[in-house]
Short mmCIF file of C-alpha atoms and ligand atoms in Angstrom, two decimals:
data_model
loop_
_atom_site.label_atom_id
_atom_site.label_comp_id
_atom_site.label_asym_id
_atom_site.label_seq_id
_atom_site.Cartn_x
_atom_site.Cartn_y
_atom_site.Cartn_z
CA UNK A 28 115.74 63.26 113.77
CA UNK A 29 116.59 59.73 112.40
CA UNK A 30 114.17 57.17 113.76
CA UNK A 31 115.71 54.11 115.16
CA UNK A 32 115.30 51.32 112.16
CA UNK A 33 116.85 54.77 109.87
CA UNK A 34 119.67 54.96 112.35
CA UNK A 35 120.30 51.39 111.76
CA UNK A 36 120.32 51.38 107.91
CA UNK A 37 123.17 54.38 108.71
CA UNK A 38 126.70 52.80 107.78
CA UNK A 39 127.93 54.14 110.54
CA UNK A 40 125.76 52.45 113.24
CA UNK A 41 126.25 49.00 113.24
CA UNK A 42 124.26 48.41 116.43
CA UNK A 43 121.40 46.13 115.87
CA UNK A 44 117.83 48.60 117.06
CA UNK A 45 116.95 47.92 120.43
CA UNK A 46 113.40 46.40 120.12
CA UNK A 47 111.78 45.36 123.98
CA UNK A 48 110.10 42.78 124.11
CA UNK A 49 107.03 44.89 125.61
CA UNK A 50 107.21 47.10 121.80
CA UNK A 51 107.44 43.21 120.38
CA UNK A 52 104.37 41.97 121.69
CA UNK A 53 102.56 44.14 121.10
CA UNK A 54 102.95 44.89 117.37
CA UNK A 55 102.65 40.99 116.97
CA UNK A 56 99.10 41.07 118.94
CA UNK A 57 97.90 42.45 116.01
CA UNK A 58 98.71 39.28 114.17
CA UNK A 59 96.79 36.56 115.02
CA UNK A 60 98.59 34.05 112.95
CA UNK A 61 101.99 34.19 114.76
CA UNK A 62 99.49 32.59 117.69
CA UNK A 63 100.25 29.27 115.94
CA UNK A 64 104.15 30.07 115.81
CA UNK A 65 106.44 27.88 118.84
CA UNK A 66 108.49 30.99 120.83
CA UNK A 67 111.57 29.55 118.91
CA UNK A 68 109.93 30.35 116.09
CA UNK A 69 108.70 33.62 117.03
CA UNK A 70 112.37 33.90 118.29
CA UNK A 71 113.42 33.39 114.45
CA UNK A 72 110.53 35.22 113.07
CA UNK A 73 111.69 38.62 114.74
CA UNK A 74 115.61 38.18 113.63
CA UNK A 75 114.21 37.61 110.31
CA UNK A 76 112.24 40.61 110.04
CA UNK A 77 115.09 43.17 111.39
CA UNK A 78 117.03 41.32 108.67
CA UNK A 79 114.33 42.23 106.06
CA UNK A 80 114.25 45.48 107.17
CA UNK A 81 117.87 45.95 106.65
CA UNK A 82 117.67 45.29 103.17
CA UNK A 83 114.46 46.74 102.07
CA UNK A 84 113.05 50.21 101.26
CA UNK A 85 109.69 52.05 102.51
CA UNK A 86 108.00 54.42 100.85
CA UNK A 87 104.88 56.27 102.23
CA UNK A 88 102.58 57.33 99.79
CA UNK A 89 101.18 60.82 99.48
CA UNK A 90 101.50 62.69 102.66
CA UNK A 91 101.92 59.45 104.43
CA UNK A 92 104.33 58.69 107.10
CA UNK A 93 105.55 54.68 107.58
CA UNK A 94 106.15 54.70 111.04
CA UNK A 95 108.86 52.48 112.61
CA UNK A 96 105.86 50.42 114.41
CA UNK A 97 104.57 49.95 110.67
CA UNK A 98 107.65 48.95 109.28
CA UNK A 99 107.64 46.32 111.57
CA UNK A 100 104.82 44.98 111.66
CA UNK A 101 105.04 44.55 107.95
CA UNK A 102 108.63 43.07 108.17
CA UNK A 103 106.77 40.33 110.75
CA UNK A 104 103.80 39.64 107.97
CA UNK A 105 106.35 39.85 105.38
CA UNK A 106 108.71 36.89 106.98
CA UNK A 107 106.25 34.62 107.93
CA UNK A 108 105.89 32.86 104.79
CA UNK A 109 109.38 32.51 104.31
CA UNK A 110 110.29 31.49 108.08
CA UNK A 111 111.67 28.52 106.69
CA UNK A 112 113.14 29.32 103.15
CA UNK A 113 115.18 32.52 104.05
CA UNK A 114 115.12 35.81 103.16
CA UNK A 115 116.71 35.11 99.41
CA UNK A 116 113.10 34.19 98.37
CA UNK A 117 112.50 38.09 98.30
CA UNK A 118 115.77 38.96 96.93
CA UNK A 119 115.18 40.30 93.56
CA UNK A 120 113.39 43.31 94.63
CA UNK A 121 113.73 45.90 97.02
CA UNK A 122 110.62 48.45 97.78
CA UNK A 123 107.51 48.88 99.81
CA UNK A 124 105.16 51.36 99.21
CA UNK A 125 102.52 51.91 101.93
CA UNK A 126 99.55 53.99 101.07
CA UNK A 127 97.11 54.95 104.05
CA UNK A 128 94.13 52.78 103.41
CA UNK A 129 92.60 51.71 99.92
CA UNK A 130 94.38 53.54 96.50
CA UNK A 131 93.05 54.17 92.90
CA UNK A 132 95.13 52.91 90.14
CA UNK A 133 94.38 54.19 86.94
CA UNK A 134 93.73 51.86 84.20
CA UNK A 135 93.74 51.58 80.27
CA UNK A 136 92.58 48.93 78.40
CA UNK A 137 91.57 48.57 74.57
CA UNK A 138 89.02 46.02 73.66
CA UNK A 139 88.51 44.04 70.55
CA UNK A 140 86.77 46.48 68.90
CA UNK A 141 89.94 48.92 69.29
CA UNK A 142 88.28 51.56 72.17
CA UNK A 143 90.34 53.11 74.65
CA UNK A 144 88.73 52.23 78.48
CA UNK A 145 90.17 53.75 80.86
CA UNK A 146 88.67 53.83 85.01
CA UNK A 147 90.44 53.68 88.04
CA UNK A 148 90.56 50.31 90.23
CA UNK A 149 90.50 50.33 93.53
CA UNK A 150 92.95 48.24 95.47
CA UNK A 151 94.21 47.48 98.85
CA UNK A 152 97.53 46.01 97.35
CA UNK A 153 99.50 45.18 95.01
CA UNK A 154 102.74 43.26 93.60
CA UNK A 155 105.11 44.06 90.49
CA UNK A 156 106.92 41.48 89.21
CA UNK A 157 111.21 42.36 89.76
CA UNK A 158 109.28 45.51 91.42
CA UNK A 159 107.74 47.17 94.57
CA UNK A 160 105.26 46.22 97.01
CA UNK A 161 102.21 48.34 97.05
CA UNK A 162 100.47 48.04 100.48
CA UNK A 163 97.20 49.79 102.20
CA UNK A 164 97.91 49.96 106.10
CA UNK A 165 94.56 49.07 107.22
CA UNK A 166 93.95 49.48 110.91
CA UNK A 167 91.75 46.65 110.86
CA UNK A 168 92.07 43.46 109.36
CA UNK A 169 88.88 41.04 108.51
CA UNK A 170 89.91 37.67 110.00
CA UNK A 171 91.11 35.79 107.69
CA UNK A 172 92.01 38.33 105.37
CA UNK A 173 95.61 39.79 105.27
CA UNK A 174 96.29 42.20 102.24
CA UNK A 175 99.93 41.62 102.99
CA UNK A 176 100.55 38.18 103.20
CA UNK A 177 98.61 37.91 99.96
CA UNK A 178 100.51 40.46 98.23
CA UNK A 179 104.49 38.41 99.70
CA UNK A 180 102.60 35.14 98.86
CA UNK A 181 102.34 36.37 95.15
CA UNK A 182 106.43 37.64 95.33
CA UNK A 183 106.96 34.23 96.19
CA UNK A 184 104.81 33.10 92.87
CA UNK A 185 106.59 35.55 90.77
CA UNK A 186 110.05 34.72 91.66
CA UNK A 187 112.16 33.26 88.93
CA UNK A 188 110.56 36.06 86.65
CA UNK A 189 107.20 34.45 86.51
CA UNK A 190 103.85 35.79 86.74
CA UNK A 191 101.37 34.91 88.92
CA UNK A 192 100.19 31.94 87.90
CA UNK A 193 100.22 29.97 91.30
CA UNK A 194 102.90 28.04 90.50
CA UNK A 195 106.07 29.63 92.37
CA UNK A 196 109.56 27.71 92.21
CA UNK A 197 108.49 24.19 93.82
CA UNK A 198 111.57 22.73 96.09
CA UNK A 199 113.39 19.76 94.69
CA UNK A 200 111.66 17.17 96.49
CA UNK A 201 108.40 18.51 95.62
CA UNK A 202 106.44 16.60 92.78
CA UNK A 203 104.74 19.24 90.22
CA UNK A 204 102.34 17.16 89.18
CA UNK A 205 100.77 16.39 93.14
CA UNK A 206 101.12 20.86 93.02
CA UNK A 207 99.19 21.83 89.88
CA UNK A 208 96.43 17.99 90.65
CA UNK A 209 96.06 19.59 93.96
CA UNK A 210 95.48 23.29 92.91
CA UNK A 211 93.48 22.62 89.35
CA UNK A 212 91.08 20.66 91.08
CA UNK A 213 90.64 22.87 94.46
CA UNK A 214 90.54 25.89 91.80
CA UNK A 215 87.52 24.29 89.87
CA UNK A 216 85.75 23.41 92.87
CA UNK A 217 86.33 27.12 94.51
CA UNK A 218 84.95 28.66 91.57
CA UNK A 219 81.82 26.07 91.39
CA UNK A 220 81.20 27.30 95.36
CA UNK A 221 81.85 30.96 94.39
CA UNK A 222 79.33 30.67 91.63
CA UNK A 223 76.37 29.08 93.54
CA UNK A 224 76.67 31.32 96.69
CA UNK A 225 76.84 34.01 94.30
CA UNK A 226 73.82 33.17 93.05
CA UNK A 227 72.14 32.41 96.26
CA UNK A 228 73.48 35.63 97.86
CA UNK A 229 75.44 33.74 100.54
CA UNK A 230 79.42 34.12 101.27
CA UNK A 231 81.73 31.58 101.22
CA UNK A 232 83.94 30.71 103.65
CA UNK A 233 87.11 31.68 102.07
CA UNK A 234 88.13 34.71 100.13
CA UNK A 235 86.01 34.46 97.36
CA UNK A 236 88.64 36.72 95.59
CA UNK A 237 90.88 33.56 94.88
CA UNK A 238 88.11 32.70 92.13
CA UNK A 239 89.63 35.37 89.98
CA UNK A 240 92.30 33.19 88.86
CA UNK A 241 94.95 30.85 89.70
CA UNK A 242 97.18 33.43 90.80
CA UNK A 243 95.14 34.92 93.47
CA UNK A 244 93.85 31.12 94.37
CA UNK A 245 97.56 30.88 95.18
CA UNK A 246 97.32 33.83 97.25
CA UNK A 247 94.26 33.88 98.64
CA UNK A 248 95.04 30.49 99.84
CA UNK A 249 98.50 31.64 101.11
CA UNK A 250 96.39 33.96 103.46
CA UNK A 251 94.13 31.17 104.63
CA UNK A 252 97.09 28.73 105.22
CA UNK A 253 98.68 31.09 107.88
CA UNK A 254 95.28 32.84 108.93
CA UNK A 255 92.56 29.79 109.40
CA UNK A 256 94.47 26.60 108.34
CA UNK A 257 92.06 24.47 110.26
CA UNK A 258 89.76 26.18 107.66
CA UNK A 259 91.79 25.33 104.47
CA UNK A 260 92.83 21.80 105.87
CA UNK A 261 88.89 21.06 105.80
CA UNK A 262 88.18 22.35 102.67
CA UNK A 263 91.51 21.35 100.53
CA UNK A 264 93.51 19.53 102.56
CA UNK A 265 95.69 18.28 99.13
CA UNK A 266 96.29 22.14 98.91
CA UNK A 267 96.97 22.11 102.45
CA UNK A 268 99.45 19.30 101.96
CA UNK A 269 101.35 21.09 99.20
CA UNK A 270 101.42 24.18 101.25
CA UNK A 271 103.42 22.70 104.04
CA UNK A 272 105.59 20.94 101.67
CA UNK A 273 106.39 24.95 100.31
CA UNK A 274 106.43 26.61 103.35
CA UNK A 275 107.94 24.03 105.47
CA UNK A 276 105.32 25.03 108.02
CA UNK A 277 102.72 22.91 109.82
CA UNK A 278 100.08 25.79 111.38
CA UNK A 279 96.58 23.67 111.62
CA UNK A 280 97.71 21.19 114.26
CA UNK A 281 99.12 24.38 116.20
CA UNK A 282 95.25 25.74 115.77
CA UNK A 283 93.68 22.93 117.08
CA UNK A 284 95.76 22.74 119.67
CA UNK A 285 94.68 26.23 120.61
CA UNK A 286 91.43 26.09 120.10
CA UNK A 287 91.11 22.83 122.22
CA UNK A 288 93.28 24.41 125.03
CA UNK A 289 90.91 28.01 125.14
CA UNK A 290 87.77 25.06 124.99
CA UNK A 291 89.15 23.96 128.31
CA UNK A 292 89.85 27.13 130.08
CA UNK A 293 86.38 29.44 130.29
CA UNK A 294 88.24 31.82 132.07
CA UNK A 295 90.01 32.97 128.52
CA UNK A 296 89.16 34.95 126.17
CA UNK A 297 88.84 33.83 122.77
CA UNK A 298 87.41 36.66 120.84
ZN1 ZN B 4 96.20 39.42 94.39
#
C-alpha cells in the first residue's frame, strides 16, 4: 500500500495529503527553531514543505525505510531557510538520501609523494553539488546542532554551480564586500577561539566544526542562526546582520522574546 505523501506524488490524485494539525505539531515539537517562527509563518512554513515534497525524491539507505513522518519533518528543516526566498533556491537538484544514523564513506586520496590513502570517513551528512542530499536521521539532536539545516544551508552556498565556499548567490541589494568583511573576520576569530580551547581542553560555544573552512563556517553558522541566534547575534552580530539580509529572517528578537516571556511564567517549562 501507497503511503499518503506516495499517493500524492500519483498523477492521478491531485488531492493535497490530509495532514491534522495534531500529526503537525507534533513532528514540529521536535524542532525547536520553528519556536521563533509567527503562526503565519508556521502557516507558510508547512505549505512550503508539502510543496518540497512534491518535487523531491527520498531514498532510504540500506534496509532503511523513510517514513512519511520523516519525510516531513525533513521537508519542515529543509524550508526553513528558504521561508522567504522560495522553493527555486533548491531547484537544481532533486534527491534525499536518508541513512539510519551515522554512514562511512569511503575515501581515496594521493599525497605529494604519489601514495594511494584510502579510509573511510564517517559522516552524519552530506551535500553534492547539482546532486543529492545525504542525511543521518538521528533521533536526537544536540541543541544547537542540526545535521540538516547544515547540509540545505550548504545547497544554498552551492547554488549557481559553486562550491562551498560560504559565499552563496548574495540578493541584489546585498553589498559583497559587508558579506565576505563580515565572514573573513568572524572566520579568523572562530578559528583563534577553536585553537585556544583546543588547547585548553574546553568547548566552544558554537560548532567548532565551522573552523574547518569557510564553507562549513557558512554552515555551521546557518545552524546557529536558526538554532541559538541570540547566541550568534552575541558572538558575530556583523554575521548575524548579513544572515538576515540572506534569509530575510529576523529569529534573535523572537528568542528573546521567549526567553523573557518563560522568565516570567515559573509555571513553564523551559527545558
Ligand atoms: Zn558541512
Amino acid at each position: 500500500m501507497f503511503s499518503f505523501l506516495q499517493r500524492w506524488r500519483h498523477p492521478s490524485a491531485q488531492a493535497t495529503p490530509e495532514i491534522s494539525p495534531e500529526r503537525w505539531l507534533r513532528l514540529e515539537e521536535r524542532l525547536p527553531a520553528l519556536d521563533f517562527l509567527m503562526p503565519e509563518e508556521l502557516e507558510k512554513l508547512r505549505g512550503l514543505a508539502l510543496a518540497f515534497l512534491a518535487e523531491k525524491e527520498f531514498t532510504g539507505g540500506p534496509d532503511f525505510q523513510v517514513t512519511d513522518d520523516m519525510r516531513l519533518t525533513i521537508a519542515l528543516t529543509a524550508c526553513l531557510p528558504i521561508l522567504n526566498l522560495g522553493l527555486d533556491w533548491y531547484g537544481d537538484w532533486v534527491g534525499i538520501i536518508v541513512y539510519p544514523g551515522d554512514f562511512v564513506v569511503p575515501r581515496r586520496t594521493f599525497d605529494a609523494a604519489g601514495v594511494l590513502h584510502e579510509y573511510d570517513d564517517v559522516l552524519a551528512g552530506q551535500a553534492w553539488q547539482g546532486g543529492p542530499v545525504v542525511l543521518s536521521w538521528l533521533e536526537e539532536e544536540t541543541p544547537g546542532v542540526n545535521v540538516m539545516l547544515h547540509e540545505f544551508a550548504h545547497k544554498l552556498d552551492m547554488r549557481e554551480g559553486e562550491e562551498a565556499n560560504g559565499l552563496p548567490p548574495l540578493h541584489p541589494d546585498m553589498s559583497r564586500h559587508a558579506w565576505t568583511a563580515a565572514f573573513r573576520h568572524a572566520f579568523e576569530d572562530f578559528r583563534r577561539r577553536v585553537r585556544h580551547a583546543e588547547f585548553r581542553g574546553l568547548e566552544t560555544e558554537l560548532d567548532p566544526y565551522g573552523a574547518e573552512s569557510p564553507g562549513e563556517f557558512f554552515a555551521v553558522m546557518s545552524e546557529a542562526f536558526f538554532e541559538t541566534p541570540l547566541l550568534l547575534r552575541e558572538h558575530y552580530p556583523d554575521v548575524y546582520e548579513q544572515f538576515r539580509l540572506f534569509y530575510r529572517q529576523d529569529p534573535a528578537p523572537r528568542e528573546a522574546a521567549l526567553s523573557l516571556e518563560s522568565a516570567a511564567d515559573p509555571t513553564q517549562n523551559t527545558l
